[in-house]
XYZ file of C-alpha atoms in Angstrom:
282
model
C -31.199 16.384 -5.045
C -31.007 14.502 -1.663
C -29.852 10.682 -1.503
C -32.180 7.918 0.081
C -30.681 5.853 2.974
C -30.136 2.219 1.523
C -29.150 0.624 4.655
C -28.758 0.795 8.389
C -25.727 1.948 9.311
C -23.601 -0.788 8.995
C -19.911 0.381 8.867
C -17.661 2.468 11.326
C -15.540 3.802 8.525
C -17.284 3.076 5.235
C -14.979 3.244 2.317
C -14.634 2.575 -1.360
C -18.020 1.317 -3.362
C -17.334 -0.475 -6.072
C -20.073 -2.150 -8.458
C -18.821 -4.933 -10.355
C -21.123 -7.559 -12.372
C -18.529 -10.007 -11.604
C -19.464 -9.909 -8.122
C -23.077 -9.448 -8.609
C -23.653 -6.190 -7.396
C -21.922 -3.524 -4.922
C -18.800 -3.642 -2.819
C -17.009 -1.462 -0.318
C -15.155 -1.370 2.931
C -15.095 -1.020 6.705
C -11.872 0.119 6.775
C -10.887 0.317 10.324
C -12.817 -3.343 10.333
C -10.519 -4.853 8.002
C -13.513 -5.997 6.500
C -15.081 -6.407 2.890
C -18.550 -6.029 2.710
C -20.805 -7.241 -0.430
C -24.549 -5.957 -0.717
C -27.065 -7.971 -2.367
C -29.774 -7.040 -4.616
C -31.776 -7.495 -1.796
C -29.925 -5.621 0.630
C -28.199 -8.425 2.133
C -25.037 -7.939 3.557
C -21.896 -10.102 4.242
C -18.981 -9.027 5.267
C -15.365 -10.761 4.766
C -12.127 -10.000 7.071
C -9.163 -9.521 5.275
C -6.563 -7.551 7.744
C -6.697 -5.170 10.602
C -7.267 -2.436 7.544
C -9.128 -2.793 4.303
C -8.539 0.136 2.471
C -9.855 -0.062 -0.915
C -10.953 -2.851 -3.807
C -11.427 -3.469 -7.664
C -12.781 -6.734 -9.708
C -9.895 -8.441 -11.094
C -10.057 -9.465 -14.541
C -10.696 -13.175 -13.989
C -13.324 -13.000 -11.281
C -12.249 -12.063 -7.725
C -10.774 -8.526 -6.407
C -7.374 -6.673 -6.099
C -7.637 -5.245 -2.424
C -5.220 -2.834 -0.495
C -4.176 -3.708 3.018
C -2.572 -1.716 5.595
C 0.814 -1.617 4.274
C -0.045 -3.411 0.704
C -2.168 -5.719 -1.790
C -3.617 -9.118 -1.611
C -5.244 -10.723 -4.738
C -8.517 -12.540 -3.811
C -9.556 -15.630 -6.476
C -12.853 -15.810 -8.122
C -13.188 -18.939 -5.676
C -12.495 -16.229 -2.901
C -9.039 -17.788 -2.083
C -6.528 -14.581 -0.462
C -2.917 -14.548 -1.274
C -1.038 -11.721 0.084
C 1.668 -10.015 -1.671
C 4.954 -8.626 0.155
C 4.164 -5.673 2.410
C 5.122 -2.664 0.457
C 6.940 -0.743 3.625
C 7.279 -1.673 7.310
C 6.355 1.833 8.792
C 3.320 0.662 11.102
C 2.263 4.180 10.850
C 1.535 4.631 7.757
C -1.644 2.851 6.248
C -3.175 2.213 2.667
C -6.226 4.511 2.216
C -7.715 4.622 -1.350
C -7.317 4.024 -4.832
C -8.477 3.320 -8.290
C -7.513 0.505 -11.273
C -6.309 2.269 -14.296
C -7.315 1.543 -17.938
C -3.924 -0.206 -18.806
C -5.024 -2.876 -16.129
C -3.034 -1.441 -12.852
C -4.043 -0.591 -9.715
C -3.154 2.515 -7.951
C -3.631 2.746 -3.918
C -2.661 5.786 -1.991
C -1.205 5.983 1.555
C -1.322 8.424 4.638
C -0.006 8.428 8.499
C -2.285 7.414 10.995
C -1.908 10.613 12.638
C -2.819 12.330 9.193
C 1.100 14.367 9.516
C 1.396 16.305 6.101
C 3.720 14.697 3.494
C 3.786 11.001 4.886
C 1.826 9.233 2.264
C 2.610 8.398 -1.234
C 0.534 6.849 -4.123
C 1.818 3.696 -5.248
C 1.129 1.719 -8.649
C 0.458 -1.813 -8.816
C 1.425 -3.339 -12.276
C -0.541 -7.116 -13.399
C 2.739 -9.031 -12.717
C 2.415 -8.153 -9.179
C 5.789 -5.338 -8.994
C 4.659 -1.864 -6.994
C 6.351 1.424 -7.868
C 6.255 4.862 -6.480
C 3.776 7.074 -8.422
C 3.878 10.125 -6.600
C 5.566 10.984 -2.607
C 4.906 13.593 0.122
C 1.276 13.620 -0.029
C -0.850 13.971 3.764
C -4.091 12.312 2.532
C -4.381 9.959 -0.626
C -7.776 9.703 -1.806
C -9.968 9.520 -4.436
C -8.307 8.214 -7.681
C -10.490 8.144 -10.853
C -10.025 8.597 -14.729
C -11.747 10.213 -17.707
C -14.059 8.632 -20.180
C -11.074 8.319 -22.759
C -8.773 7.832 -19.934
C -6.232 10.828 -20.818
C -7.213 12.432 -17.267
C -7.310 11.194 -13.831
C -8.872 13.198 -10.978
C -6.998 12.766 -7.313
C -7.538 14.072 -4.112
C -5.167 14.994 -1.159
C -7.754 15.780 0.875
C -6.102 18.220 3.309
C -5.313 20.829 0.441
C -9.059 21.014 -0.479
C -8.333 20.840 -3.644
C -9.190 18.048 -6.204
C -6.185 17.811 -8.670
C -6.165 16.309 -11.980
C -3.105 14.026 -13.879
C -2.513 13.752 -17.696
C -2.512 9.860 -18.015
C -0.809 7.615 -20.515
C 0.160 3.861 -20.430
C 3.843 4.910 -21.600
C 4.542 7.320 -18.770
C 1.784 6.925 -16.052
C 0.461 9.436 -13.893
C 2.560 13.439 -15.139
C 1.406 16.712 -14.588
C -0.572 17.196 -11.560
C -2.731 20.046 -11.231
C -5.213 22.167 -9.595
C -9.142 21.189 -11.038
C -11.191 22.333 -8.025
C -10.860 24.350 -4.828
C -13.241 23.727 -2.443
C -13.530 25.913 0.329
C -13.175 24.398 3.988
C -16.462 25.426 4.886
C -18.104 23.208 2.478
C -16.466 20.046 3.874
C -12.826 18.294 2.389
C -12.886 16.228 -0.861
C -12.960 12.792 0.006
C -13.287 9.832 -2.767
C -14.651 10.787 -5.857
C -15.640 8.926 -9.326
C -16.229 9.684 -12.923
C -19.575 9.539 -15.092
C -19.717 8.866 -19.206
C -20.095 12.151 -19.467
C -16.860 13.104 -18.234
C -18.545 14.394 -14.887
C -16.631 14.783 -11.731
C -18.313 13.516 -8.639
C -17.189 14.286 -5.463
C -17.362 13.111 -1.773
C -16.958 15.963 0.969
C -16.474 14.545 4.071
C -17.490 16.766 6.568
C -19.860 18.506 4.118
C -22.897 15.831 4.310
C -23.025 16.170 0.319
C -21.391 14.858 -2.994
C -21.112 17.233 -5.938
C -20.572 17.203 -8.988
C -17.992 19.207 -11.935
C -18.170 19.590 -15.402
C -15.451 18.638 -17.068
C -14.661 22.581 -17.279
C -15.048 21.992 -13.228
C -18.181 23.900 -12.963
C -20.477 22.907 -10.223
C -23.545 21.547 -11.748
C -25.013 19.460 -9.352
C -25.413 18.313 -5.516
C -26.998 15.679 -3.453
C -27.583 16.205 -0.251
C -26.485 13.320 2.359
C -28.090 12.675 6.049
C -24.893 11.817 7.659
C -21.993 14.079 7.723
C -18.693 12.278 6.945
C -20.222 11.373 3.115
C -16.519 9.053 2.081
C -16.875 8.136 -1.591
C -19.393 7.395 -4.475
C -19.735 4.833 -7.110
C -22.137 4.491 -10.276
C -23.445 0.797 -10.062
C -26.582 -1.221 -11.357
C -27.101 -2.805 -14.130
C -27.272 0.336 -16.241
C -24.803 2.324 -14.074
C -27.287 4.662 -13.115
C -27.227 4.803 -9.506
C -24.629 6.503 -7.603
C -23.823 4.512 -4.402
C -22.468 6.982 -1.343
C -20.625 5.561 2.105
C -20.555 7.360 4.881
C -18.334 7.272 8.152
C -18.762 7.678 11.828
C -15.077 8.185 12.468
C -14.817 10.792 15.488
C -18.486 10.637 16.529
C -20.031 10.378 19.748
C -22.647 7.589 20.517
C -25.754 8.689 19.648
C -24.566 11.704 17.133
C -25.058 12.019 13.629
C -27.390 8.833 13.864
C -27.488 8.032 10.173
C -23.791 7.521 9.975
C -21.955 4.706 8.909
C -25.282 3.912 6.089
C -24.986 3.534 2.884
C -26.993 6.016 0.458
C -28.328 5.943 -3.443
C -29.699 8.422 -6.044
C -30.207 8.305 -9.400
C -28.825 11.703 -10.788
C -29.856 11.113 -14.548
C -26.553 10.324 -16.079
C -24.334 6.928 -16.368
C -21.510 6.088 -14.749
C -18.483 4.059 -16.311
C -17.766 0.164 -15.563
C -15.138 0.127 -13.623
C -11.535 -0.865 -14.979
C -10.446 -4.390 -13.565
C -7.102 -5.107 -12.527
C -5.089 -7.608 -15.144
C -3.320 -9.175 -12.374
């Protein structure tokens, strides 16, 4: 399958889609930016600054967003008022990258260096009352946080190993067991955000690798759409039905003029439903 361009390019560093019906429609990032950007039905966009990084989002339970910032969170109102909570560390760094809300209600946001040196990042749970723990250290690259249909399972990437790895998940004892899912081999571009479908599907961003694939739950390939721009970030399901996977793209390290579609947003319909995203109880 090969994804349609939705829009001109329209993001350096496009991050995170998120489709929320709260919000009326689709959601990501411009991370570098600091900026929020909301796409209308009718492919409007508006974009919000936040901080000199916007890393990642989710709805909140009562209308507005959870979002991570460079070196933390900041909880935006349903009447889009920001309040920033305390910086979780002072290493300027080290920046927020990506994340995912987990079906208790928390929000989990991953870290990594600015110069991408291995073992600098950790992943980093946010509870509703607002306290952040560590979930996991010594990561390079924190990306691409998802769970199963039943939420016993949640998919993670640290994108440098090439590998995406998999967490038994429980509301008593968090995110235990890590473990290889999927090796994918360099050549085929480095797993960048991912998300899950109702079927318990694996999709799969490879930056790099101008494609998103998809895994069985068995992690059998079973399906890839092709991408015009190289540097394909992260997917979402969104629409009304959750049919149709939403895919950002980046033009991080790119000359002027070179891969020209970069920095668009893309959309397929793959014939399968995603799952509504998990809002943060906070």
């Amino acid at each position: 399958m090969r994804a349609e361009q939705l829009t001109d390019p329209i993001t350096f560093h496009g991050e995170g889609p998120v489709f929320a019906q709260s919000w009326g429609g689709l959601r990501l990032v411009d991370l570098f930016a600091g900026d929020v950007l909301s796409l209308a039905a009718d492919g409007t966009v508006t974009r919000r600054h936040v901080d000199s990084i916007a890393a990642a989002l989710r709805p909140r339970v009562g209308g507005g967003a959870v979002i991570a910032l460079e070196r933390g969170f900041a909880l935006e109102d349903a009447d889009g008022t920001l309040t920033r909570l305390p910086e979780v560390w002072a290493d300027p760094s080290v920046r927020m990258n990506d994340g995912g809300g987990a079906p208790d209600g928390s929000f989990y946001c991953g870290s990594m260096a600015y110069d991408q040196r291995t073992g600098a990042g950790s992943l980093y749970r946010l509870s509703p009352d607002g306290s952040v723990e560590l979930a996991l250290a010594d990561v390079t690259i924190s990306n691409g946080l998802a769970w199963s249909p039943d939420g016993s399972l949640a998919y993670y990437n640290d994108t440098p190993t090439g590998r995406i790895g998999v967490f038994d998940w429980a509301p008593e004892t968090g995110l235990t067991g890590l473990r290889p899912f999927v090796d994918i081999p360099s050549a085929d571009g480095y797993p960048d955000g991912l998300t899950v479908d109702s079927e318990g599907g694996v999709w799969v961003a490879l930056y790099a690798g101008g494609a998103v694939r998809r895994y069985s739950p068995e992690g059998t390939l079973d399906e890839v759409i092709e991408v015009a721009a190289q540097r394909v970030t992260a997917c979402t399901f969104g629409g009304d039905d959750l049919r149709r996977l939403y895919i950002t793209t980046s033009r991080e390290g790119l000359a002027p003029g070179e891969d020209p579609l970069a920095g668009s947003v893309f959309t397929v319909t793959p014939g399968v439903a995603g799952l509504a995203e998990a809002p943060f109880a906070g």
